Coordinates of C-alpha atoms in Angstrom, one line a residue:
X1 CA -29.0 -5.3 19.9
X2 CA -28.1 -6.1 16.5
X3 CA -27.7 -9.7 14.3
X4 CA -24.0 -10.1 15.3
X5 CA -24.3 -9.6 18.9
X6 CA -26.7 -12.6 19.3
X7 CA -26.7 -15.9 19.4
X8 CA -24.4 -17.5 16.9
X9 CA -27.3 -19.6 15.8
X10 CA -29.1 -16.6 14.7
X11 CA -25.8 -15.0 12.4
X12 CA -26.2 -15.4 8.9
X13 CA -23.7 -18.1 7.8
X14 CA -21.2 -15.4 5.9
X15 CA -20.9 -13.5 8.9
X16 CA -20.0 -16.9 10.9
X17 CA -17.5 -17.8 7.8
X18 CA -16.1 -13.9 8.6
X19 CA -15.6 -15.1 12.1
X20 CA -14.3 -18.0 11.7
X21 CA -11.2 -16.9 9.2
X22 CA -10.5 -13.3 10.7
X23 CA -12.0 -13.9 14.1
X24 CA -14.7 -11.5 13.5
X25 CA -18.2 -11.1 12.8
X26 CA -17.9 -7.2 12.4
X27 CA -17.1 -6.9 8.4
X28 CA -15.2 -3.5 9.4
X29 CA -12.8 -5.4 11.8
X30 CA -12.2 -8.1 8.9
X31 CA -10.8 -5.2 6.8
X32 CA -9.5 -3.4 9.5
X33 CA -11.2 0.2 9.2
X34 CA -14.2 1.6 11.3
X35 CA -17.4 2.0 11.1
X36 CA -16.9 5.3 10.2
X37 CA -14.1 4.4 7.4
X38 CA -14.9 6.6 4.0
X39 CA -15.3 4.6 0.7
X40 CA -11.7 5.1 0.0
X41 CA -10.6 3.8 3.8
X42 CA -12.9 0.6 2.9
X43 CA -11.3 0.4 -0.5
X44 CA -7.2 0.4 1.1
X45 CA -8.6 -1.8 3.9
X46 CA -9.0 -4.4 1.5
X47 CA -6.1 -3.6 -0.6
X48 CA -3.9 -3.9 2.3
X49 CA -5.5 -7.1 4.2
X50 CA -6.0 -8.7 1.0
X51 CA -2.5 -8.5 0.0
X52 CA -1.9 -11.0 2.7
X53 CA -3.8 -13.7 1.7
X54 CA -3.6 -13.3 -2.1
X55 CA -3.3 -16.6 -3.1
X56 CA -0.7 -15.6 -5.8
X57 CA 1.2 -14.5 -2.8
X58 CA 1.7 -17.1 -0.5
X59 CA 3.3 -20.6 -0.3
X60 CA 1.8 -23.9 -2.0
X61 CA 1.0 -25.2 1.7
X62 CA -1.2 -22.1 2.7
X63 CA -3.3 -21.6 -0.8
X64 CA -6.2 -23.6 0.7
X65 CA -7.0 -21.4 3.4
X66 CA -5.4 -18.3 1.1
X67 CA -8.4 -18.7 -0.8
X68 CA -10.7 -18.7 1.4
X69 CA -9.9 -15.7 2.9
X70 CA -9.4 -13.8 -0.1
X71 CA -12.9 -15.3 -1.8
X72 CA -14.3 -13.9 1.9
X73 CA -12.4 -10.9 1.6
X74 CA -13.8 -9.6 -2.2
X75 CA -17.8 -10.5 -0.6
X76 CA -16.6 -8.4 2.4
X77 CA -16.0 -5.8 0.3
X78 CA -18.8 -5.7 -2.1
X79 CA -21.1 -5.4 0.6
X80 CA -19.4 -2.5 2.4
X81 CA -18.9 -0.6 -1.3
X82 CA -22.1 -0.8 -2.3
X83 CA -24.0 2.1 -0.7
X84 CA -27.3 0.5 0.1
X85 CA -26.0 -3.2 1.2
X86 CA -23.9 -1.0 3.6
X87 CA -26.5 0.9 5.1
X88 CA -28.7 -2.0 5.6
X89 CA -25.8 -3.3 7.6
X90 CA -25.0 -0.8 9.3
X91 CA -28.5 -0.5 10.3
X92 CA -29.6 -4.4 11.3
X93 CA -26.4 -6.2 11.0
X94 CA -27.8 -7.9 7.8
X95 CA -25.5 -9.1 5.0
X96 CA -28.9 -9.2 3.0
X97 CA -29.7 -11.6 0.4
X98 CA -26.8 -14.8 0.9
X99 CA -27.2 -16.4 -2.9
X100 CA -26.0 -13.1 -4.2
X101 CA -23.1 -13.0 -1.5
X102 CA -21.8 -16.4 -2.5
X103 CA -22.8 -16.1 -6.5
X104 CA -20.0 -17.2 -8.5
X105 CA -17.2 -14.7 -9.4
X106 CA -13.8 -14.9 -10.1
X107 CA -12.8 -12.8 -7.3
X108 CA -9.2 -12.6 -8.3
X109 CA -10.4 -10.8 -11.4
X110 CA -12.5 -8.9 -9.2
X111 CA -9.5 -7.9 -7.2
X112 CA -7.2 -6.9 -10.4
X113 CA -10.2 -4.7 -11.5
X114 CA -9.7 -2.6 -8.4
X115 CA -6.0 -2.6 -8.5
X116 CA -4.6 -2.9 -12.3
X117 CA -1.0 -4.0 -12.3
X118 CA 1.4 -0.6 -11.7
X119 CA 3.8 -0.6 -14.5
X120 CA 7.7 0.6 -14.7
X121 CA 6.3 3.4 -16.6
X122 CA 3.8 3.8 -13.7
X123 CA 7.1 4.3 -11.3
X124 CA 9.0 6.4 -13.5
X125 CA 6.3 8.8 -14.0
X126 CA 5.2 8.7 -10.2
X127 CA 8.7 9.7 -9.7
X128 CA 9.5 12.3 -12.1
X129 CA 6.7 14.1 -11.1
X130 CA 7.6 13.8 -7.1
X131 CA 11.1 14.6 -7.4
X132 CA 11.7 18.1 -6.7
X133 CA 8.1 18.4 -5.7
X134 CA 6.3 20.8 -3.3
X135 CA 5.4 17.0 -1.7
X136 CA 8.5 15.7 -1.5
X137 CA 10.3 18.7 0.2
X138 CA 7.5 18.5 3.0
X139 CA 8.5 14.8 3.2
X140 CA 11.9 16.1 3.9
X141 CA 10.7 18.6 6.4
X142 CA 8.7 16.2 8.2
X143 CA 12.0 12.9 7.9
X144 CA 14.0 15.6 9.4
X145 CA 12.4 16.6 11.9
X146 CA 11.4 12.8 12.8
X147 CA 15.2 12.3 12.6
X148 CA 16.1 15.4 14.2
X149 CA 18.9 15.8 11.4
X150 CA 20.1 12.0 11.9
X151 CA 20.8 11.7 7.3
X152 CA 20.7 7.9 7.8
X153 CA 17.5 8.1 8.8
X154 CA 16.3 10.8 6.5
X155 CA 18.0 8.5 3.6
X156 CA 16.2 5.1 4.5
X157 CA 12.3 7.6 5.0
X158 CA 12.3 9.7 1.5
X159 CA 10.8 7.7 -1.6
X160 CA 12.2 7.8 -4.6
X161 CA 15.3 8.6 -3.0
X162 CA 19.2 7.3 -3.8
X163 CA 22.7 7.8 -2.7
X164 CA 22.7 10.3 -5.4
X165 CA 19.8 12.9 -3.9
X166 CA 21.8 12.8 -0.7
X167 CA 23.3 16.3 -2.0
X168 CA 19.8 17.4 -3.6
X169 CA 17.9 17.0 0.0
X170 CA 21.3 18.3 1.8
X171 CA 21.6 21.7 0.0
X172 CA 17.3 21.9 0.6
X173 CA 17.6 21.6 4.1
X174 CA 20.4 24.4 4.7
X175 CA 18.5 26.6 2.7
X176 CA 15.6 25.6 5.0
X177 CA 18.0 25.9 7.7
X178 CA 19.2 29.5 7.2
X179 CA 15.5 30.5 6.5
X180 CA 14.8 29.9 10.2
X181 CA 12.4 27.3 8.5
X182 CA 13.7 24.2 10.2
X183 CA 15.5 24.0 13.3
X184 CA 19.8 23.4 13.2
X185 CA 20.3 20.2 14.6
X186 CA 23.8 18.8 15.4
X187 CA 23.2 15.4 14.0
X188 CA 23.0 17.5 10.1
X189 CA 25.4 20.1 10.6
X190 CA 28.1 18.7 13.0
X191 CA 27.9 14.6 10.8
X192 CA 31.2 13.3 10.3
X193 CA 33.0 12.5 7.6
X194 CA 33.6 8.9 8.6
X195 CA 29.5 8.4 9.3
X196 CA 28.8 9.9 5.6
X197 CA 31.4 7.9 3.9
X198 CA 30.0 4.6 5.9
X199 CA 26.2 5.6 4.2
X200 CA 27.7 5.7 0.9
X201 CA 28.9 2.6 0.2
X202 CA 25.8 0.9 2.0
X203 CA 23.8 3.0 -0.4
X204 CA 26.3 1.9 -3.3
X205 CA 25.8 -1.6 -2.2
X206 CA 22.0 -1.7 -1.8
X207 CA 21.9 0.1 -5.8
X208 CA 24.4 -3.0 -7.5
X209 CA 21.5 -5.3 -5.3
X210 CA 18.9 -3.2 -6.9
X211 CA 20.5 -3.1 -10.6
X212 CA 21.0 -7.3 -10.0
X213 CA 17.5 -7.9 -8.6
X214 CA 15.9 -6.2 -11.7
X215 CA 17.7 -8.0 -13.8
X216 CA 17.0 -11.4 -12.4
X217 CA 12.8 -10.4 -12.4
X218 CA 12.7 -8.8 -15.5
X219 CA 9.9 -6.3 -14.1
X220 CA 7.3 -8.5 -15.9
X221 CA 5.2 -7.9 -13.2
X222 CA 3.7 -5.5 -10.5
X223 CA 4.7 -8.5 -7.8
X224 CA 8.3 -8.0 -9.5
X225 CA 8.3 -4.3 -8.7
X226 CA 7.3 -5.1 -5.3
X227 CA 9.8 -7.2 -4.7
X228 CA 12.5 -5.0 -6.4
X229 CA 11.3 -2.1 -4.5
X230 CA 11.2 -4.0 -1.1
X231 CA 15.2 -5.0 -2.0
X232 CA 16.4 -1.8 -3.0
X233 CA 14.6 -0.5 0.5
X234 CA 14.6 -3.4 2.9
X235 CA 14.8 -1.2 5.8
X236 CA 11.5 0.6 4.6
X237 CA 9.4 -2.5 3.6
X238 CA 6.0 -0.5 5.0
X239 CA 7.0 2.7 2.8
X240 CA 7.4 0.5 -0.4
X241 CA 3.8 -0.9 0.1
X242 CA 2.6 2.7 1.1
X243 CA 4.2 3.8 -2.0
X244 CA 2.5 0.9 -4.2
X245 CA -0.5 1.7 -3.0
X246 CA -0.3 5.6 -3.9
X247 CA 0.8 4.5 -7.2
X248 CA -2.4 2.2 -7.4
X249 CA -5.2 4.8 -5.7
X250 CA -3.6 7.5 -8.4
X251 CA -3.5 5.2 -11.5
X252 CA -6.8 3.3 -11.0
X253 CA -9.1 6.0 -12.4
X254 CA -7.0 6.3 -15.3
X255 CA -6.4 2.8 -16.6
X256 CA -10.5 2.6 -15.4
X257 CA -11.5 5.4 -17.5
X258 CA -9.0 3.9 -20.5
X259 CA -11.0 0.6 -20.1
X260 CA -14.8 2.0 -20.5
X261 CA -13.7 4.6 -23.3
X262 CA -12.2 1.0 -25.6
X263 CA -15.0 -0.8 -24.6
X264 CA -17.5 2.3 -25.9
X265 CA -15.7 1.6 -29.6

């Protein structure tokens, strides 16, 4: 039996901090992965639970315990992402040496290391190169299979997409279509006129949002392209952060590699 299924007397003090903000004293359950989570899993477990509690993030009323959590969250994380502190865990259930665990750091800083603000440039190339992409038509494949045809719903799934690549992914799936690639469902081929005409001007709607929401953030900031993202696609508010975090996982090494190479100078 290891350290955390004891006594609580017995836990190291982080590991009763863990437990009582997340209601664990397993550091995988605080971020949400597995035992068995890769590096990278660990890495998006703490992106994504993180996000939650940033204290940028949240209202004035809930910074106090914000904090916390976050401060908890970044010593979560540099235990599980650091090969041998995670292997002594693993093996005895021991956070190791405490002083070093609650040394001070900016753990904010810490955080924007890991994931450097995406900029619009970030977007744009992200979606120039996924438009018309070998990923992007298996993304259709797969929406329209999920949808079985249904375009409203094969709309609201597809990044990057707008009113205007309704035609683009409609002519790609009739050639798919008469390929025997994909099967013929009604929904597609049979949609009425009055149904296509109705997702139009929602689309048209949600793009003069869009076009009014940028100009009201400015895009100053990766939280302003979150929150333009999330308005232009409020019915896919899970994609957008999914989307983010691609953007993030793919630019990281980069702007990483940018950093040490300056630095080097």
């Amino acid at each position: 039996m290891n350290t955390r299924s004891k006594k609580t007397k017995n836990i190291p003090s982080f590991l009763q901090t863990c437990h009582e903000l997340f209601g664990s004293y397993n550091l995988y359950d605080v971020l949400g992965v597995t035992k068995e989570a890769t590096p990278q899993e660990v890495k998006k477990g703490y992106h994504k639970t993180s996000l939650n509690v940033h204290p940028d993030r949240v209202k004035d009323e809930e910074k106090e315990i914000a904090t916390q959590k976050f401060q908890t969250l970044g010593k979560v994380y540099s235990i599980l992402s650091d090969k041998e502190r995670r292997a002594l865990y693993d093996e005895t259930g021991d956070v190791g040496d405490e002083s070093v665990i609650d040394e001070e750091r900016d753990w904010c800083q810490y955080w924007r290391l890991l994931f450097p603000k995406i900029t619009v440039q970030d977007i744009q190339e992200f979606e120039s190169e996924y438009r018309g992409s070998p990923e992007e038509i298996e993304d259709l494949k797969t929406a329209y299979l999920n949808a079985e045809g249904d375009m409203d719903k094969i709309m609201a799934s597809m990044l990057c997409s707008t009113f205007e690549d309704e035609p683009r992914f409609t002519q790609i799936l009739k050639e798919l279509i008469q390929k025997d690639s994909l099967p013929d469902f009604t929904a597609f081929s049979k949609e009425s006129q009055k149904k296509k005409k109705a997702r139009q001007k929602k689309a048209s709607k949600e793009a003069l949002e869009a076009e009014q929401e940028a100009k009201r953030l400015k895009l100053d900031s990766s939280d302003s392209l979150t929150a333009l993202i999330k308005k232009r696609n409020e019915s896919r508010i899970e994609q957008a952060e999914s989307f983010l975090d691609s953007l993030e996982a793919k630019y990281v090494k980069q702007k990483a590699s940018r950093s040490k190479t300056s630095k080097k100078k």
